[in-house]
Coordinates of C-alpha atoms in Angstrom, one line a residue:
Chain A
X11 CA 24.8 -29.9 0.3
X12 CA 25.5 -31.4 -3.0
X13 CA 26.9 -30.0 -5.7
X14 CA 24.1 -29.7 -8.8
X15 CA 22.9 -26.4 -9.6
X16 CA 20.0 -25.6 -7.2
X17 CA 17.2 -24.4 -9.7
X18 CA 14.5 -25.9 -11.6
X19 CA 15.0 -26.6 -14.9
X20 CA 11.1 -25.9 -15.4
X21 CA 12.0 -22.1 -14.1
X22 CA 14.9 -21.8 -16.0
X23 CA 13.1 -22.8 -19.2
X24 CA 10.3 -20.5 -18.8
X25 CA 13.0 -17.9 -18.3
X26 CA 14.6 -18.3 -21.3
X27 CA 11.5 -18.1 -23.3
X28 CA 10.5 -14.6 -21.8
X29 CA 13.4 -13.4 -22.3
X30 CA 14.6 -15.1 -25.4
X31 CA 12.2 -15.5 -27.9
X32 CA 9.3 -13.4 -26.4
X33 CA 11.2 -10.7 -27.1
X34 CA 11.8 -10.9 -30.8
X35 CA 8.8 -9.1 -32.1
X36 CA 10.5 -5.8 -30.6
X37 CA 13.6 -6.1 -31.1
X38 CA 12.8 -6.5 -35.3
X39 CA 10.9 -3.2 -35.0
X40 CA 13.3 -1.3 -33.2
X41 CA 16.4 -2.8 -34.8
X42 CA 14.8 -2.3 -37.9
X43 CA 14.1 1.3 -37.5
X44 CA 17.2 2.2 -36.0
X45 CA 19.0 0.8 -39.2
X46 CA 17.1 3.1 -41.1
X47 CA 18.0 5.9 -38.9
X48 CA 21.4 5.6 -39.1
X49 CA 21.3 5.7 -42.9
X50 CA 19.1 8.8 -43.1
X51 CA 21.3 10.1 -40.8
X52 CA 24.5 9.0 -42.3
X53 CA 22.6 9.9 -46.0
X54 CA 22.3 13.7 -45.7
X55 CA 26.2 14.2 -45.1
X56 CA 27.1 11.7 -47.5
X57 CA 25.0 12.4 -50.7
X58 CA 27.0 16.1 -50.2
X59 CA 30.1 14.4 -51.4
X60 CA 28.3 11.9 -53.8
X61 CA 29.7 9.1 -51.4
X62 CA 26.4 8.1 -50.6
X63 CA 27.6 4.1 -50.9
X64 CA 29.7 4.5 -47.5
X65 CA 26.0 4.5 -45.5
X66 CA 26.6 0.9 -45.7
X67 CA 29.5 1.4 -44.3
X68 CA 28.1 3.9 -41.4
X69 CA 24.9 1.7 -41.1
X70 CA 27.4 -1.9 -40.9
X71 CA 29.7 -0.7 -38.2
X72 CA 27.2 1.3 -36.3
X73 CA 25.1 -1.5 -35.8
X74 CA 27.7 -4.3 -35.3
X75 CA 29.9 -2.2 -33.1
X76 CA 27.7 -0.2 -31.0
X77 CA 23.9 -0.2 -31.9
X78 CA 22.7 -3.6 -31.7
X79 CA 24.3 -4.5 -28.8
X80 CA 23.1 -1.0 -27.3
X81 CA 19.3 -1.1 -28.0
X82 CA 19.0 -4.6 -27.2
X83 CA 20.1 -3.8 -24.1
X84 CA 18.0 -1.2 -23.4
X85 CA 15.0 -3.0 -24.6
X86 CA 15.6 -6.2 -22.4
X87 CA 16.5 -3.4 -19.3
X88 CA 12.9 -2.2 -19.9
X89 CA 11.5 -5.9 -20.7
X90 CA 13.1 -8.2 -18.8
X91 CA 14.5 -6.1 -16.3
X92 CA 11.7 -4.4 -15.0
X93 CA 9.9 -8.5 -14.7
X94 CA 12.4 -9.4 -13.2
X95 CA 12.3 -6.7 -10.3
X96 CA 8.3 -7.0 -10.4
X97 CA 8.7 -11.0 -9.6
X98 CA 11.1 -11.3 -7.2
X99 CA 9.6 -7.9 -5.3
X100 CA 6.2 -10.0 -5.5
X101 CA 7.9 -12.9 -4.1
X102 CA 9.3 -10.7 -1.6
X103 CA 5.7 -9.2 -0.6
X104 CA 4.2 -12.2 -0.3
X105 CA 7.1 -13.9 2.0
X106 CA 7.7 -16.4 -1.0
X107 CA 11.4 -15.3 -0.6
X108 CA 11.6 -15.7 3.1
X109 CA 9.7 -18.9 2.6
X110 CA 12.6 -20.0 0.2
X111 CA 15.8 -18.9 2.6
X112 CA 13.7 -20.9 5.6
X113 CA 13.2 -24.6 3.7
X114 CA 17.1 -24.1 2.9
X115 CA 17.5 -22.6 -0.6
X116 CA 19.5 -19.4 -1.3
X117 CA 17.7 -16.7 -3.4
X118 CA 20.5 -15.9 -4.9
X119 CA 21.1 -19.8 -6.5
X120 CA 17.4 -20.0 -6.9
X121 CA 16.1 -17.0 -8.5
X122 CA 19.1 -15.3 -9.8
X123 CA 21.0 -17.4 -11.0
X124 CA 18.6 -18.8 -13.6
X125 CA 17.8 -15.3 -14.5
X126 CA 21.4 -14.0 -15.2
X127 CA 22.1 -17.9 -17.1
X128 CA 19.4 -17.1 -19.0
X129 CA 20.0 -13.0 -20.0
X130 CA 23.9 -14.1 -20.7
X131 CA 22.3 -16.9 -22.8
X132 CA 19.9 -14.7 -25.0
X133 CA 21.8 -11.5 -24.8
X134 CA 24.0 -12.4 -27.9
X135 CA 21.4 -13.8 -29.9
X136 CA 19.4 -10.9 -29.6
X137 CA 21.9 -8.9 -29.9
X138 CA 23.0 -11.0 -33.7
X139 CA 19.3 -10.9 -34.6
X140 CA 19.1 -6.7 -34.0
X141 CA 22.5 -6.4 -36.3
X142 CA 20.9 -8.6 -39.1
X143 CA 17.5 -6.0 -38.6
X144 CA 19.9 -3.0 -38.9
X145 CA 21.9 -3.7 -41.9
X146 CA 18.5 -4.9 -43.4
X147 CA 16.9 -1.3 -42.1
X148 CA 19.8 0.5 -43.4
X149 CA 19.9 -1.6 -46.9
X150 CA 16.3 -0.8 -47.2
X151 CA 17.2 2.9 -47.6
X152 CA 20.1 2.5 -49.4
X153 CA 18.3 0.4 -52.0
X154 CA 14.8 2.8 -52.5
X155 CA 16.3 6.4 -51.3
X156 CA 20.0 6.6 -52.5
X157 CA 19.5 4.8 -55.9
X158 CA 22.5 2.0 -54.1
X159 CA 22.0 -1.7 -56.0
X160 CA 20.7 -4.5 -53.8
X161 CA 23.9 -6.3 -54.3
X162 CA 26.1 -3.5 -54.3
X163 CA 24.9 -2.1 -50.8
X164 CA 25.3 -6.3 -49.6
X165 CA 28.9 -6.1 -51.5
X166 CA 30.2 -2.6 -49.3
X167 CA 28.9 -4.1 -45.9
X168 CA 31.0 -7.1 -46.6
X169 CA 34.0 -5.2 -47.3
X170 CA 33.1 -2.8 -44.3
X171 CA 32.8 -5.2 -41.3
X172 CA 34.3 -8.0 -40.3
X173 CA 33.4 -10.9 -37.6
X174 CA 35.7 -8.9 -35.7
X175 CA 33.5 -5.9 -35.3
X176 CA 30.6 -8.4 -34.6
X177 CA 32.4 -10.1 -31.7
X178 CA 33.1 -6.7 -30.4
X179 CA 29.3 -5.9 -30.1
X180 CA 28.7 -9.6 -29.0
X181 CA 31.0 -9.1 -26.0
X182 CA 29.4 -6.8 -25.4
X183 CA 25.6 -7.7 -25.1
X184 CA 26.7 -10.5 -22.7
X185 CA 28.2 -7.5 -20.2
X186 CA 24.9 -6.3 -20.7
X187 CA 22.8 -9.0 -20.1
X188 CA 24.5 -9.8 -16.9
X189 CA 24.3 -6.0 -15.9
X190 CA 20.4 -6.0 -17.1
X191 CA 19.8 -9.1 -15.1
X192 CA 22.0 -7.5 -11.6
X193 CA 19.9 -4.6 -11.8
X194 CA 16.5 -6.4 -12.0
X195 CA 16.7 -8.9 -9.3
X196 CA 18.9 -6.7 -7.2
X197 CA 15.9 -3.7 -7.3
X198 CA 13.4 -6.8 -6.8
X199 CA 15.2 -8.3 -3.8
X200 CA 15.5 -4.8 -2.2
X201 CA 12.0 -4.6 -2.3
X202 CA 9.9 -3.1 0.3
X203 CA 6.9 -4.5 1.7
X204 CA 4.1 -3.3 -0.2
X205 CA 2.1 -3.3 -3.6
X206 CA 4.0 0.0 -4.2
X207 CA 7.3 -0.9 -3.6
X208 CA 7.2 -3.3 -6.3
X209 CA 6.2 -0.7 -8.7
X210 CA 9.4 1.5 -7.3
X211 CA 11.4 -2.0 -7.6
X212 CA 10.1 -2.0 -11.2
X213 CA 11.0 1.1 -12.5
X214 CA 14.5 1.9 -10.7
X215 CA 15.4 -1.6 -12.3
X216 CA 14.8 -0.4 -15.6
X217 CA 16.5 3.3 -14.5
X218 CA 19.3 1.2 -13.3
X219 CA 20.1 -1.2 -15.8
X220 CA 20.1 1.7 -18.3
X221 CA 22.6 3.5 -16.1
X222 CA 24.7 0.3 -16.2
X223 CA 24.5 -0.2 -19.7
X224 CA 25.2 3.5 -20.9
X225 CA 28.2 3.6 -18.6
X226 CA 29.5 0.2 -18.9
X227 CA 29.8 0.6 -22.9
X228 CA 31.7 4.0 -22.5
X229 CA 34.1 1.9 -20.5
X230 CA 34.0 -0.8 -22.8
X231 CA 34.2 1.0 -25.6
X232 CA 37.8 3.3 -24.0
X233 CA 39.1 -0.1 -23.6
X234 CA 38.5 -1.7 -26.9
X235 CA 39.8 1.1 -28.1
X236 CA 43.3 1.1 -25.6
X237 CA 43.7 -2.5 -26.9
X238 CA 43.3 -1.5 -31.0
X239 CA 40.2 -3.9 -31.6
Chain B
X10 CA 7.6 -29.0 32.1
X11 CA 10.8 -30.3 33.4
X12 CA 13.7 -28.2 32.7
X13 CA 15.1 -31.4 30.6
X14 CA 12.0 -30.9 28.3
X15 CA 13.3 -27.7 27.4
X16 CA 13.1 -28.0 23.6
X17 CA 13.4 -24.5 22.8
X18 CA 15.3 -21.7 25.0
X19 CA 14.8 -17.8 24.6
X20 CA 17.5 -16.3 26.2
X21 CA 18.5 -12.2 26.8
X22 CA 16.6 -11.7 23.4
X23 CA 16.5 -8.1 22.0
X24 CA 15.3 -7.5 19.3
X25 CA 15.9 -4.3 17.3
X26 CA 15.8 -2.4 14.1
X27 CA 18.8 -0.1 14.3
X28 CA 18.6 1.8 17.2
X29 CA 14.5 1.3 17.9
X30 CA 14.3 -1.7 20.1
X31 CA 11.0 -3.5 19.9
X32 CA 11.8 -6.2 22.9
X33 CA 13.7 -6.6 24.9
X34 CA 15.2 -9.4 27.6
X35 CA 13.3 -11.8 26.5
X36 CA 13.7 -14.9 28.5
X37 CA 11.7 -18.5 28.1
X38 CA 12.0 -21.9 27.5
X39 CA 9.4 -24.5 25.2
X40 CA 9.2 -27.8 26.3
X41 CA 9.2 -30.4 23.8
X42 CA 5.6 -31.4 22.7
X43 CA 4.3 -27.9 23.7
X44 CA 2.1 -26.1 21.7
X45 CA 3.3 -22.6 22.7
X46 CA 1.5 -19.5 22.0
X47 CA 2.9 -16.0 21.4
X48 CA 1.0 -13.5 21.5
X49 CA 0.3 -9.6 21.9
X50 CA -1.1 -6.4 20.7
X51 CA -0.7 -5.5 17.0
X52 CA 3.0 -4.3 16.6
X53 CA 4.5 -5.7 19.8
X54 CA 7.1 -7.6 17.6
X55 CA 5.4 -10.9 17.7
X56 CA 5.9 -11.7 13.9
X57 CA 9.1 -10.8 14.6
X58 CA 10.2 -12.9 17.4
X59 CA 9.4 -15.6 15.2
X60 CA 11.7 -13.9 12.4
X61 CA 14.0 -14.1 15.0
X62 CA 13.6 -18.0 15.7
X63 CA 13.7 -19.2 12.2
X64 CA 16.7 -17.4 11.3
X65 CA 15.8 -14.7 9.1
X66 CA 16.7 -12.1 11.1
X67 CA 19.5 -12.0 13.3
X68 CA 19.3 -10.8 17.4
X69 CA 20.5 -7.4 18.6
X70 CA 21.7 -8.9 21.4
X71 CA 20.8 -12.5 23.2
X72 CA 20.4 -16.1 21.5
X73 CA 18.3 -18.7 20.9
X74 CA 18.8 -22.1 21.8
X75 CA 17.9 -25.6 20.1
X76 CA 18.3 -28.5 22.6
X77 CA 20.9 -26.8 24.5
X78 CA 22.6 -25.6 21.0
X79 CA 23.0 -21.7 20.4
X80 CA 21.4 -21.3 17.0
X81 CA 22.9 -17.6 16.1
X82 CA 26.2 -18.2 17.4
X83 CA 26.7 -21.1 15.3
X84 CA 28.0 -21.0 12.0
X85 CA 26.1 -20.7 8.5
X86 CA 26.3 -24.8 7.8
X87 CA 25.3 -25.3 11.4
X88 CA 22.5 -23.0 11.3
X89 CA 21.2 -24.7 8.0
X90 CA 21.1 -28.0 9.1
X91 CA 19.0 -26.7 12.6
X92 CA 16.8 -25.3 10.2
X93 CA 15.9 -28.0 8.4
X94 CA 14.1 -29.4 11.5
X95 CA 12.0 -26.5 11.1
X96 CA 8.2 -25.9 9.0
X97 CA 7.5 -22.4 8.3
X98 CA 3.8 -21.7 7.8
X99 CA 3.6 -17.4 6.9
X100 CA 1.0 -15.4 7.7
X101 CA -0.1 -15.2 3.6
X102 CA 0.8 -18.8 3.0
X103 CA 3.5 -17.6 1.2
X104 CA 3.1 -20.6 -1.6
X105 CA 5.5 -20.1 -4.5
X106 CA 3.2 -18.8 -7.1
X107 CA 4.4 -20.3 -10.3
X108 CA 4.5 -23.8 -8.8
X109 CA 2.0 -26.6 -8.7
X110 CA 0.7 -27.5 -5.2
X111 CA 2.6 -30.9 -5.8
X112 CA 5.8 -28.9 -6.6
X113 CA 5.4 -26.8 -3.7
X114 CA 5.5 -29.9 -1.1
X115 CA 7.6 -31.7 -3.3
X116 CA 10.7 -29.1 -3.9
X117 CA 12.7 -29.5 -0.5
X118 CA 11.7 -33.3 -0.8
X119 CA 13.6 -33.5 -4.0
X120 CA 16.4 -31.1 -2.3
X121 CA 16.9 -32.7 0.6
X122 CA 16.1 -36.0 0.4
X123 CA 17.0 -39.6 -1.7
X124 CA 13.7 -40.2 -2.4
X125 CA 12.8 -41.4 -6.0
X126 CA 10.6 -39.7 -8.1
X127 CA 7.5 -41.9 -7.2
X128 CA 7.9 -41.8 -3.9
X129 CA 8.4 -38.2 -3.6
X130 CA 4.8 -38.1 -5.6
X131 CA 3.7 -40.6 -3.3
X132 CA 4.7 -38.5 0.0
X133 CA 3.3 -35.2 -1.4
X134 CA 0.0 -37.0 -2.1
X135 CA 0.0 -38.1 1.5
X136 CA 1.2 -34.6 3.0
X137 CA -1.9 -33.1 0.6
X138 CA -4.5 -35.8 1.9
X139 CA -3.3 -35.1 5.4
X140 CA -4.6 -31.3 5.4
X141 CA -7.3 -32.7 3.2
X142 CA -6.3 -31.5 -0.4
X143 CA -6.0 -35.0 -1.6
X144 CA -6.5 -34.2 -5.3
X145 CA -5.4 -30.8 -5.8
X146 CA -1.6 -31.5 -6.5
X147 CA -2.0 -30.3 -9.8
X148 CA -3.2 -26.6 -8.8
X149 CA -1.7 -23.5 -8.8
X150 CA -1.9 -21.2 -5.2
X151 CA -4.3 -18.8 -6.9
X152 CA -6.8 -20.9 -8.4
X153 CA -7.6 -22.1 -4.4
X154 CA -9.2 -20.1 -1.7
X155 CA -6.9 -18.7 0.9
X156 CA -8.1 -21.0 3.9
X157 CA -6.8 -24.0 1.3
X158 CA -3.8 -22.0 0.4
X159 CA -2.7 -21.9 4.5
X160 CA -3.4 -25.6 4.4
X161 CA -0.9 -26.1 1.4
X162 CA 1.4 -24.0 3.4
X163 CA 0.4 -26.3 6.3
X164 CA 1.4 -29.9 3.9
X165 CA 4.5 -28.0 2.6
X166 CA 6.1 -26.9 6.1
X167 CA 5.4 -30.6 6.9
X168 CA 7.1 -32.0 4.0
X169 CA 10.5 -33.3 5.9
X170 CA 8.4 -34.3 9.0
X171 CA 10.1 -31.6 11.1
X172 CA 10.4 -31.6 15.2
X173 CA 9.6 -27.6 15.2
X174 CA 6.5 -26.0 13.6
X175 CA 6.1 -22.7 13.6
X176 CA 2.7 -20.6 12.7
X177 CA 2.5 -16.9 11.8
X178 CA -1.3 -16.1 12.3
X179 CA -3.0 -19.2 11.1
X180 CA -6.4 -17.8 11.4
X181 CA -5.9 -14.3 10.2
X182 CA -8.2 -14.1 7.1
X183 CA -10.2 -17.5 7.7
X184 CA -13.8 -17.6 8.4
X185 CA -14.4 -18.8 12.5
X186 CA -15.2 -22.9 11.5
X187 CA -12.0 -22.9 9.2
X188 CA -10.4 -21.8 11.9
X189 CA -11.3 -24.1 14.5
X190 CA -10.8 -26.8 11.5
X191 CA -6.8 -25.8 11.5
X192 CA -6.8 -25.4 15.6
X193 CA -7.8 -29.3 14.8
X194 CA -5.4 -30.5 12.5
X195 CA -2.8 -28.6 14.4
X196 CA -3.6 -30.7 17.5
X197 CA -3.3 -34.0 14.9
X198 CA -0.2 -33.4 14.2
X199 CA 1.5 -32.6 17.3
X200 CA 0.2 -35.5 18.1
X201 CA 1.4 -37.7 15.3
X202 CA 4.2 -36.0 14.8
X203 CA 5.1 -35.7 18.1
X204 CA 6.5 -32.0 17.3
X205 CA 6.6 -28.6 19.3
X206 CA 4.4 -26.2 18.2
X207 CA 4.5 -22.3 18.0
X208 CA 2.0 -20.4 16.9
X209 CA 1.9 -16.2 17.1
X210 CA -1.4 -15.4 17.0
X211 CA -4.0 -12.7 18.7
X212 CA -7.2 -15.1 18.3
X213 CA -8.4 -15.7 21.8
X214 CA -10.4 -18.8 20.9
X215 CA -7.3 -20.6 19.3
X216 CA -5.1 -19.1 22.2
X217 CA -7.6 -21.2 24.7
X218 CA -8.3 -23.8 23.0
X219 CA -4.7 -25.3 22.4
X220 CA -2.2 -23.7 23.4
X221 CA -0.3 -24.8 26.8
X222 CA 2.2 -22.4 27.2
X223 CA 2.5 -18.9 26.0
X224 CA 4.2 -15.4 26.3
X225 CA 2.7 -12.2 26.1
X226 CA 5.0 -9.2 24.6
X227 CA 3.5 -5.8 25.8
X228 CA 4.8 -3.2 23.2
X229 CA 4.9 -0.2 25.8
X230 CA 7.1 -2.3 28.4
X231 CA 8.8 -3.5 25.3
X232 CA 9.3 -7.2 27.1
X233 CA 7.0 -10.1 28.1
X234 CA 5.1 -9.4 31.3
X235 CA 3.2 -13.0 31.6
X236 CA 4.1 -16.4 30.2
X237 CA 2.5 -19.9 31.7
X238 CA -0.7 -21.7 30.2
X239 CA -3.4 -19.6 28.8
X240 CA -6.0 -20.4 31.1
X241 CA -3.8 -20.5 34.1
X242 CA -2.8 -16.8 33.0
X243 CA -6.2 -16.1 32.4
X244 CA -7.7 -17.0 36.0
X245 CA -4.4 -16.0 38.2
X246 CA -2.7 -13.4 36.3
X247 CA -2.6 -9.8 37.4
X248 CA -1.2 -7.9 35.3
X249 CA -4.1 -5.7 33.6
X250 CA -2.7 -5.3 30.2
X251 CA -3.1 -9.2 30.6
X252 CA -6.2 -9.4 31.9
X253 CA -7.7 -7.2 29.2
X254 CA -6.2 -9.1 26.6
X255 CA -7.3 -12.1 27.6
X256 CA -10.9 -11.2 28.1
X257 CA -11.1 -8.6 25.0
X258 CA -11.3 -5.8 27.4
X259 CA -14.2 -6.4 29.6
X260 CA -13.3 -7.1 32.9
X261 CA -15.6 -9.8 34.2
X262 CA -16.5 -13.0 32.2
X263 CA -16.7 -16.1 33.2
X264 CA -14.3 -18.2 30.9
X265 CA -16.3 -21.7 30.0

């Protein structure tokens, strides 16, 4: 056996492009939107104490810290996730799996790996890309709703967050990615043998990584905040 | 058959899932060259048995045996290296979808083997023309029809010119000449190859016309109640579950 990593680079490519790039066009809508929510949301308690200029503040460390990472997450669990289980339960219908562990490659080096690589590749850009959508979906309300200048609203996000409270939700999307990417291909390789067990495969991947995400980020966040970050 | 041809030995095989047994003491041996036929009702655990020889599933109790070499009781490095004497045709082909023909033939090639790239093109070329898709490298699984898809399957177990090849249903799904076309090419290449052959399958025309040993795994006794060459079994044996097997349930035919 020799030692070079035993998928192609074709795969592993193609990967990356589902679930990288492919999935930019949602994750601007949502990330969008979800800015704005937080703002409206932060807006109505604020504009009772005239402090309406803290949204940024809200809108910054809500999406940095918790949101971005969050809702990327969810959207790739639903994405990616559920492909994920639907390919490798295909495989596993149509013996493509046991065809794999027969000629002398491990599943596991062959189809997961890539995927995880590729999830704990994409994960944090996503997750960058949705913060940048948020602060713009929050700005966006600040700027036409609460009467907040352009620059001003830029101005209190600076002072809000630092590249400290990105890294925290940066961190974090990489758990998530290799969570989103366990729960996939372990639904898909668990497969039963029919056309209906892959639709089963599909959807307790996506129930599962959501599980794994919600949970693993109360844990995540109990420790940040043991260790004061 | 010698008992120093003995290429491949079945011995106290059960097989089980949990506690359900399907077979059980299974006992035979394949001589080298043989092109051995296993076969049964639907559901004996015929599919299985072969599960059970290619190592994807492990034995509930018993072993099989490689030239004398226990194949479950050795360890995972062991095991891989036996396997790679293997070819693995599945009962759906079982081509990986998102790969080229070419890349299907060529992937354990490029795994397993210091071939350069042109020649690795140049052996999956030859392994294609062999089952005559000479031409088709560049073709995904689904854009061919599924008597060309077992053929693929056929060039890709083939690939590392292994000593064992092992069939699950050849001919389910093909029309009667495709058929007879891979009973053919199967005979080819035992003969160039000079590999043993085993093939589970329930089509009495390819049982008779090439196989020269077999089994027969009766799911109510749960064990094999005949083994020998078809057409011996055919004319001498007595069993009637056999006997109506073999001659799709009518009792008198004359076999030509």
């Amino acid at each position: 056996m020799r030692g070079k990593a035993r998928f192609r680079r074709t795969d592993f490519t193609l990967i990356i492009q589902e679930c990288g790039p492919q999935a930019l066009p949602i994750i601007t809508l949502i990330s969008f939107l979800v800015g704005l929510i937080l703002a409206f949301v932060g807006a109505v308690q604020l504009l009772q104490f005239g402090a309406q200029i803290y949204v940024a503040n809200l809108v910054g460390l809500g999406m940095a810290r918790e949101m971005g990472a969050m809702m990327t997450a969810i959207i790739m669990a639903g994405r990616t996730g559920a492909a994920f289980a639907a390919q490798l339960g295909t495989m596993r219908v149509n013996q493509e799996i046991d065809a794999l562990t027969t000629m002398g490659f491990s599943p596991m080096e062959f189809l997961v790996l890539p995927r995880m690589l590729a999830l704990m590749l994409m994960m944090p850009l996503l997750c960058l890309y949705s913060d940048l959508l948020g602060l713009l979906g929050g700005w966006f309300v600040g700027v036409t709703m609460l009467d907040l200048g352009a620059v001003q609203y830029l101005k209190q996000t600076q002072e809000a967050i630092s590249v400290m409270d990105f890294s925290v939700g940066l961190i974090k999307s990489v758990v998530f990615g290799v969570l989103v990417a366990i729960a996939g291909c372990l639904r898909g390789m668990q497969c039963g043998n029919s056309s209906s067990a892959v639709g089963l495969a599909a959807t307790s991947a996506v129930v599962t990584g959501i599980i794994f995400i919600v949970v693993s980020d109360s844990l995540l966040t109990v420790l940040y905040d043991v260790l004061g970050i | 058959m010698s008992e120093s041809d003995a290429h491949i030995t079945i011995q106290d095989l059960t097989m089980a899932y949990g506690d359900f047994v399907i077979q059980r003491d299974l006992n035979f041996t394949i001589g080298r060259g043989d092109i051995f036929i296993i076969m049964g009702g639907s559901g004996c655990g015929k599919s299985t048995l072969l599960r059970h020889m290619i190592g994807l599933k492990r034995p509930a109790r018993g072993d099989v045996l490689y030239e004398g070499e226990s194949f479950w009781h050795a360890d995972q490095a062991m095991r891989e290296k036996m396997m790679r004497r293997f070819g693995v045709t599945f009962q759906s082909g079982a081509l990986w979808s998102s790969m080229t023909l070419a890349e299907n033939v060529a992937l354990t090639l490029g795994e397993f083997t210091d071939l350069s790239q042109k020649e690795i093109r140049e052996v999956v070329s030859l392994k294609l023309a062999l089952v005559g898709l000479a031409g088709f490298e560049d073709f995904y699984p689904n854009e061919i029809s599924g008597g060309m898809q077992k053929r693929a399957a056929l060039a890709r177990a083939m690939a590392l010119d292994p000593d064992i090849l092992f069939f699950d249903e050849p001919s389910a799904g093909l029309d009667p000449i495709s058929s007879r076309l891979l009973d053919d090419l199967i005979l080819e290449l035992r003969d160039s190859l000079g590999a043993t052959v085993i093939i589970v399958t329930h089509e009495l025309a390819s049982i008779f016309a090439i196989g020269n040993n077999s089994v027969y795994l009766d799911p109510e006794a749960k064990t094999m109640i005949a083994s020998g060459h078809p057409k011996v079994l055919l004319e001498e044996c007595t069993n009637p579950t056999v006997q109506n097997f073999l001659r799709r349930g009518e009792t008198k035919v004359s076999v030509a």
